[in-house]
Every structure is written in structure tokens, then in C-alpha cells.
Amino acid sequence: MKFSNIILIDDDEEDQQIFLAALDQISTTIRYNFFTDARKALEDLKSGNITTQAIFLDLNMPLMSGHEFLAQIKQVEHLKRIPIIIFTTSSSSSIKEMTLSMGATDFLTKPNDFRDLIALLQPFIY
């Protein structure tokens, strides 16, 4: 699956900037939205204020965790088929299994190296 319009939901703005820099290395035409608040992202998606082909979702966030977001978006008929790619620092196999069983499409552990991030994201981006 390759996408040209994505959302990243991650409360860490530095991680967002690194993600953006990696996107810029991969594609000059990618469209994206970033959210630090999963509640706001869900609200904008539900209302149709934004659309996306895929969501990259951090798990450990205040206000609404990635697990909560995933559970709630899968209950919304017009949103439940959007691919959700978990993008987190966790490499726990039990967390991976749980999120995949909740309907996540894929599970990516955030790498420490920028080149590794580019390589990790490249298969998903047009």
C-alpha cells in the first residue's frame, strides 16, 4: 500500500518534525496533516474537515491514547476502513498483537536513525 495523503497523530512535535523531514526526502508531492491531539484528529475526520488515505498513529499520548483512538475510529462507519499504521517507540510483541487485533493495518517501531526512518516509511509513500 502506498499513500499520497496521510495523517500523523503524535503528541511529540520533535517526532513530527523528523517525520516531516523524512517525508520530504521520500516525496515532494505527499499531502499530510499532523495532530498532537488524537481527539481533535478524530473530530476533524468525523466531521469531514479533513480526509486521508492512511493514519500513522502513536500509542502513548495524553488526553486520548492511540489505543483509544483506534478503538473509536473503528466504530465510525465512514472511517473504519482507513488504514491505521501504529508508529510508536514500543517494540513489544504483545502491544503489536493487541493493536493488530483491534484493527491496525501495520505496526512500526520508530527507529533512532534518520536513514532508517526514511527506509521504514518509503514503502508507504508515493
PDB file of C-alpha atoms in Angstrom:
ATOM      1  CA  MET A   1       0.000   0.000   0.000  1.00  0.00           C
ATOM      2  CA  LYS A   2       1.288   3.412  -0.966  1.00  0.00           C
ATOM      3  CA  PHE A   3      -0.356   6.656   0.054  1.00  0.00           C
ATOM      4  CA  SER A   4      -0.222  10.249  -1.182  1.00  0.00           C
ATOM      5  CA  ASN A   5      -2.349  11.770   1.615  1.00  0.00           C
ATOM      6  CA  ILE A   6      -1.624  10.847   5.229  1.00  0.00           C
ATOM      7  CA  ILE A   7      -2.118  11.957   8.810  1.00  0.00           C
ATOM      8  CA  LEU A   8       0.390  11.599  11.629  1.00  0.00           C
ATOM      9  CA  ILE A   9      -1.042  11.689  15.149  1.00  0.00           C
ATOM     10  CA  ASP A  10       1.802  12.127  17.627  1.00  0.00           C
ATOM     11  CA  ASP A  11       1.992  14.419  20.646  1.00  0.00           C
ATOM     12  CA  ASP A  12       5.771  14.838  20.297  1.00  0.00           C
ATOM     13  CA  GLU A  13       6.386  17.809  17.998  1.00  0.00           C
ATOM     14  CA  GLU A  14      10.039  16.867  17.528  1.00  0.00           C
ATOM     15  CA  ASP A  15       8.965  13.438  16.264  1.00  0.00           C
ATOM     16  CA  GLN A  16       6.554  15.209  13.901  1.00  0.00           C
ATOM     17  CA  GLN A  17       9.382  17.364  12.504  1.00  0.00           C
ATOM     18  CA  ILE A  18      11.611  14.335  11.965  1.00  0.00           C
ATOM     19  CA  PHE A  19       8.709  12.503  10.285  1.00  0.00           C
ATOM     20  CA  LEU A  20       8.137  15.542   8.019  1.00  0.00           C
ATOM     21  CA  ALA A  21      11.817  15.701   7.104  1.00  0.00           C
ATOM     22  CA  ALA A  22      11.713  12.018   6.165  1.00  0.00           C
ATOM     23  CA  LEU A  23       8.581  12.582   4.055  1.00  0.00           C
ATOM     24  CA  ASP A  24      10.337  15.443   2.257  1.00  0.00           C
ATOM     25  CA  GLN A  25      13.197  13.075   1.392  1.00  0.00           C
ATOM     26  CA  ILE A  26      10.774  10.487   0.011  1.00  0.00           C
ATOM     27  CA  SER A  27       8.250  12.609  -1.893  1.00  0.00           C
ATOM     28  CA  THR A  28       7.703  16.214  -2.887  1.00  0.00           C
ATOM     29  CA  THR A  29       4.013  15.634  -3.591  1.00  0.00           C
ATOM     30  CA  ILE A  30       2.847  13.941  -0.384  1.00  0.00           C
ATOM     31  CA  ARG A  31      -0.053  15.686   1.368  1.00  0.00           C
ATOM     32  CA  TYR A  32      -0.146  15.410   5.128  1.00  0.00           C
ATOM     33  CA  ASN A  33      -1.729  16.690   8.305  1.00  0.00           C
ATOM     34  CA  PHE A  34      -0.178  16.434  11.751  1.00  0.00           C
ATOM     35  CA  PHE A  35      -2.070  16.318  15.031  1.00  0.00           C
ATOM     36  CA  THR A  36      -0.735  16.398  18.585  1.00  0.00           C
ATOM     37  CA  ASP A  37      -4.224  15.674  19.959  1.00  0.00           C
ATOM     38  CA  ALA A  38      -5.932  12.444  18.865  1.00  0.00           C
ATOM     39  CA  ARG A  39      -9.317  13.825  19.976  1.00  0.00           C
ATOM     40  CA  LYS A  40      -9.013  16.730  17.528  1.00  0.00           C
ATOM     41  CA  ALA A  41      -7.934  14.391  14.735  1.00  0.00           C
ATOM     42  CA  LEU A  42     -10.935  12.133  15.350  1.00  0.00           C
ATOM     43  CA  GLU A  43     -13.286  15.116  15.473  1.00  0.00           C
ATOM     44  CA  ASP A  44     -11.933  16.529  12.181  1.00  0.00           C
ATOM     45  CA  LEU A  45     -12.123  13.137  10.492  1.00  0.00           C
ATOM     46  CA  LYS A  46     -15.682  12.506  11.691  1.00  0.00           C
ATOM     47  CA  SER A  47     -16.860  15.921  10.501  1.00  0.00           C
ATOM     48  CA  GLY A  48     -15.141  15.612   7.125  1.00  0.00           C
ATOM     49  CA  ASN A  49     -12.953  18.667   7.763  1.00  0.00           C
ATOM     50  CA  ILE A  50     -10.026  16.511   6.652  1.00  0.00           C
ATOM     51  CA  THR A  51      -9.657  13.350   4.634  1.00  0.00           C
ATOM     52  CA  THR A  52      -6.814  10.901   4.428  1.00  0.00           C
ATOM     53  CA  GLN A  53      -5.742   7.647   2.832  1.00  0.00           C
ATOM     54  CA  ALA A  54      -3.880   6.439   5.938  1.00  0.00           C
ATOM     55  CA  ILE A  55      -3.132   7.369   9.548  1.00  0.00           C
ATOM     56  CA  PHE A  56       0.204   6.930  11.287  1.00  0.00           C
ATOM     57  CA  LEU A  57      -0.660   6.709  14.983  1.00  0.00           C
ATOM     58  CA  ASP A  58       1.483   6.987  18.097  1.00  0.00           C
ATOM     59  CA  LEU A  59       0.192   4.996  21.064  1.00  0.00           C
ATOM     60  CA  ASN A  60       1.463   6.879  24.119  1.00  0.00           C
ATOM     61  CA  MET A  61      -0.319  10.228  24.142  1.00  0.00           C
ATOM     62  CA  PRO A  62      -2.137  12.277  26.775  1.00  0.00           C
ATOM     63  CA  LEU A  63      -5.847  13.140  26.542  1.00  0.00           C
ATOM     64  CA  MET A  64      -6.610  10.226  24.186  1.00  0.00           C
ATOM     65  CA  SER A  65      -4.186   7.343  23.738  1.00  0.00           C
ATOM     66  CA  GLY A  66      -3.555   5.691  20.417  1.00  0.00           C
ATOM     67  CA  HIS A  67      -5.408   2.619  21.677  1.00  0.00           C
ATOM     68  CA  GLU A  68      -8.473   4.736  22.465  1.00  0.00           C
ATOM     69  CA  PHE A  69      -8.291   6.471  19.088  1.00  0.00           C
ATOM     70  CA  LEU A  70      -8.003   3.146  17.280  1.00  0.00           C
ATOM     71  CA  ALA A  71     -10.985   1.692  19.148  1.00  0.00           C
ATOM     72  CA  GLN A  72     -13.122   4.758  18.463  1.00  0.00           C
ATOM     73  CA  ILE A  73     -12.282   5.217  14.776  1.00  0.00           C
ATOM     74  CA  LYS A  74     -13.138   1.574  14.097  1.00  0.00           C
ATOM     75  CA  GLN A  75     -16.674   2.329  15.370  1.00  0.00           C
ATOM     76  CA  VAL A  76     -17.276   5.081  12.775  1.00  0.00           C
ATOM     77  CA  GLU A  77     -18.733   3.590   9.607  1.00  0.00           C
ATOM     78  CA  HIS A  78     -17.213   6.026   7.111  1.00  0.00           C
ATOM     79  CA  LEU A  79     -13.761   5.927   8.788  1.00  0.00           C
ATOM     80  CA  LYS A  80     -13.268   2.336   9.896  1.00  0.00           C
ATOM     81  CA  ARG A  81     -11.615   1.244   6.641  1.00  0.00           C
ATOM     82  CA  ILE A  82      -8.843   3.855   6.761  1.00  0.00           C
ATOM     83  CA  PRO A  83      -5.542   2.016   7.214  1.00  0.00           C
ATOM     84  CA  ILE A  84      -4.059   2.730  10.651  1.00  0.00           C
ATOM     85  CA  ILE A  85      -0.310   2.236  10.914  1.00  0.00           C
ATOM     86  CA  ILE A  86       0.876   2.210  14.506  1.00  0.00           C
ATOM     87  CA  PHE A  87       4.033   4.323  14.733  1.00  0.00           C
ATOM     88  CA  THR A  88       5.469   4.083  18.229  1.00  0.00           C
ATOM     89  CA  THR A  89       8.616   3.663  20.281  1.00  0.00           C
ATOM     90  CA  SER A  90       7.321   0.339  21.578  1.00  0.00           C
ATOM     91  CA  SER A  91       8.618  -2.897  20.152  1.00  0.00           C
ATOM     92  CA  SER A  92       6.527  -5.101  22.437  1.00  0.00           C
ATOM     93  CA  SER A  93       5.097  -8.115  20.638  1.00  0.00           C
ATOM     94  CA  SER A  94       2.055  -8.150  22.945  1.00  0.00           C
ATOM     95  CA  ILE A  95       1.254  -4.499  22.145  1.00  0.00           C
ATOM     96  CA  LYS A  96       1.762  -5.221  18.455  1.00  0.00           C
ATOM     97  CA  GLU A  97      -0.601  -8.214  18.608  1.00  0.00           C
ATOM     98  CA  MET A  98      -3.196  -6.222  20.556  1.00  0.00           C
ATOM     99  CA  THR A  99      -3.240  -3.275  18.134  1.00  0.00           C
ATOM    100  CA  LEU A 100      -3.377  -5.537  15.108  1.00  0.00           C
ATOM    101  CA  SER A 101      -6.280  -7.437  16.666  1.00  0.00           C
ATOM    102  CA  MET A 102      -8.013  -4.071  17.249  1.00  0.00           C
ATOM    103  CA  GLY A 103      -7.840  -3.371  13.508  1.00  0.00           C
ATOM    104  CA  ALA A 104      -4.494  -1.666  12.930  1.00  0.00           C
ATOM    105  CA  THR A 105      -3.082  -2.378   9.482  1.00  0.00           C
ATOM    106  CA  ASP A 106       0.580  -2.390  10.442  1.00  0.00           C
ATOM    107  CA  PHE A 107       2.907  -1.758  13.385  1.00  0.00           C
ATOM    108  CA  LEU A 108       6.139   0.218  13.010  1.00  0.00           C
ATOM    109  CA  THR A 109       8.660   0.888  15.754  1.00  0.00           C
ATOM    110  CA  LYS A 110      10.197   4.359  15.496  1.00  0.00           C
ATOM    111  CA  PRO A 111      13.856   3.988  14.564  1.00  0.00           C
ATOM    112  CA  ASN A 112      16.617   6.063  16.145  1.00  0.00           C
ATOM    113  CA  ASP A 113      18.389   6.745  12.854  1.00  0.00           C
ATOM    114  CA  PHE A 114      17.004   9.173  10.257  1.00  0.00           C
ATOM    115  CA  ARG A 115      18.055   6.987   7.310  1.00  0.00           C
ATOM    116  CA  ASP A 116      16.274   4.045   8.929  1.00  0.00           C
ATOM    117  CA  LEU A 117      13.133   6.195   9.244  1.00  0.00           C
ATOM    118  CA  ILE A 118      13.234   7.016   5.541  1.00  0.00           C
ATOM    119  CA  ALA A 119      13.660   3.327   4.709  1.00  0.00           C
ATOM    120  CA  LEU A 120      10.796   2.417   7.059  1.00  0.00           C
ATOM    121  CA  LEU A 121       8.371   4.969   5.565  1.00  0.00           C
ATOM    122  CA  GLN A 122       9.342   4.657   1.898  1.00  0.00           C
ATOM    123  CA  PRO A 123       7.167   1.582   1.166  1.00  0.00           C
ATOM    124  CA  PHE A 124       4.087   3.542   2.322  1.00  0.00           C
ATOM    125  CA  ILE A 125       4.593   6.816   0.446  1.00  0.00           C
ATOM    126  CA  TYR A 126       4.018   7.751  -3.209  1.00  0.00           C
TER     127      TYR A 126
END
